[in-house]
Amino acid sequence: MRTSTPDRRAARALGVGLGAAINILDIPVVVLGGHLSPLTEVLRPELEEGGAADPSAWM
């Protein structure tokens, strides 16, 4: 399955948001379920890249 640019941008933004929540709340594991579960493998690279983003760059 190919992803479009808006899908990749949305996945990266979700990764940034999840990364911030993980850092603030010290969450050990994130599970994507529901309608996102079939897309996890396709969007994983963008999610991981967004989660690894430096949060200070957004301030």
mmCIF file of C-alpha atoms in Angstrom:
data_model
loop_
_atom_site.group_PDB
_atom_site.id
_atom_site.type_symbol
_atom_site.label_atom_id
_atom_site.label_comp_id
_atom_site.label_asym_id
_atom_site.label_seq_id
_atom_site.Cartn_x
_atom_site.Cartn_y
_atom_site.Cartn_z
ATOM 1 C CA MET A 1 0.000 0.000 0.000
ATOM 2 C CA ARG A 2 1.395 3.412 -0.963
ATOM 3 C CA THR A 3 0.811 6.428 1.183
ATOM 4 C CA SER A 4 0.179 9.908 -0.110
ATOM 5 C CA THR A 5 2.043 12.989 1.056
ATOM 6 C CA PRO A 6 -0.854 14.139 3.291
ATOM 7 C CA ASP A 7 -0.920 10.680 4.894
ATOM 8 C CA ARG A 8 2.812 10.834 5.575
ATOM 9 C CA ARG A 9 2.513 14.364 6.973
ATOM 10 C CA ALA A 10 -0.340 13.263 9.232
ATOM 11 C CA ALA A 11 1.657 10.245 10.431
ATOM 12 C CA ARG A 12 4.658 12.460 11.177
ATOM 13 C CA ALA A 13 2.466 14.917 13.094
ATOM 14 C CA LEU A 14 0.954 12.023 15.052
ATOM 15 C CA GLY A 15 4.480 10.814 15.807
ATOM 16 C CA VAL A 16 5.495 14.260 17.069
ATOM 17 C CA GLY A 17 2.417 14.412 19.305
ATOM 18 C CA LEU A 18 2.930 10.900 20.625
ATOM 19 C CA GLY A 19 6.622 11.608 21.192
ATOM 20 C CA ALA A 20 5.748 14.660 23.274
ATOM 21 C CA ALA A 21 3.198 12.702 25.319
ATOM 22 C CA ILE A 22 5.684 9.867 25.836
ATOM 23 C CA ASN A 23 8.342 12.299 27.082
ATOM 24 C CA ILE A 24 5.991 14.224 29.370
ATOM 25 C CA LEU A 25 4.129 11.246 30.834
ATOM 26 C CA ASP A 26 6.974 8.675 30.710
ATOM 27 C CA ILE A 27 4.818 6.182 28.785
ATOM 28 C CA PRO A 28 6.704 2.916 28.120
ATOM 29 C CA VAL A 29 4.521 1.568 25.279
ATOM 30 C CA VAL A 30 2.134 3.027 22.703
ATOM 31 C CA VAL A 31 -0.422 0.758 21.040
ATOM 32 C CA LEU A 32 -2.255 2.007 17.968
ATOM 33 C CA GLY A 33 -5.586 0.268 17.655
ATOM 34 C CA GLY A 34 -8.962 0.667 16.073
ATOM 35 C CA HIS A 35 -8.903 2.136 12.589
ATOM 36 C CA LEU A 36 -5.155 2.881 12.831
ATOM 37 C CA SER A 37 -4.051 -0.719 13.382
ATOM 38 C CA PRO A 38 -4.095 -1.741 9.678
ATOM 39 C CA LEU A 39 -1.999 1.326 8.820
ATOM 40 C CA THR A 40 0.659 0.872 11.491
ATOM 41 C CA GLU A 41 3.169 -0.991 9.314
ATOM 42 C CA VAL A 42 2.705 1.397 6.393
ATOM 43 C CA LEU A 43 3.027 4.547 8.485
ATOM 44 C CA ARG A 44 5.635 3.276 10.961
ATOM 45 C CA PRO A 45 8.650 5.062 9.394
ATOM 46 C CA GLU A 46 6.916 8.444 9.567
ATOM 47 C CA LEU A 47 5.601 7.763 13.079
ATOM 48 C CA GLU A 48 9.088 6.868 14.298
ATOM 49 C CA GLU A 49 10.666 9.866 12.572
ATOM 50 C CA GLY A 50 8.088 12.191 14.098
ATOM 51 C CA GLY A 51 8.514 10.614 17.521
ATOM 52 C CA ALA A 52 12.261 11.131 17.367
ATOM 53 C CA ALA A 53 11.939 14.800 16.397
ATOM 54 C CA ASP A 54 13.516 17.338 18.719
ATOM 55 C CA PRO A 55 10.565 18.915 20.562
ATOM 56 C CA SER A 56 12.469 22.164 21.101
ATOM 57 C CA ALA A 57 12.421 22.730 17.339
ATOM 58 C CA TRP A 58 8.655 23.307 17.573
ATOM 59 C CA MET A 59 8.901 26.066 20.161
#
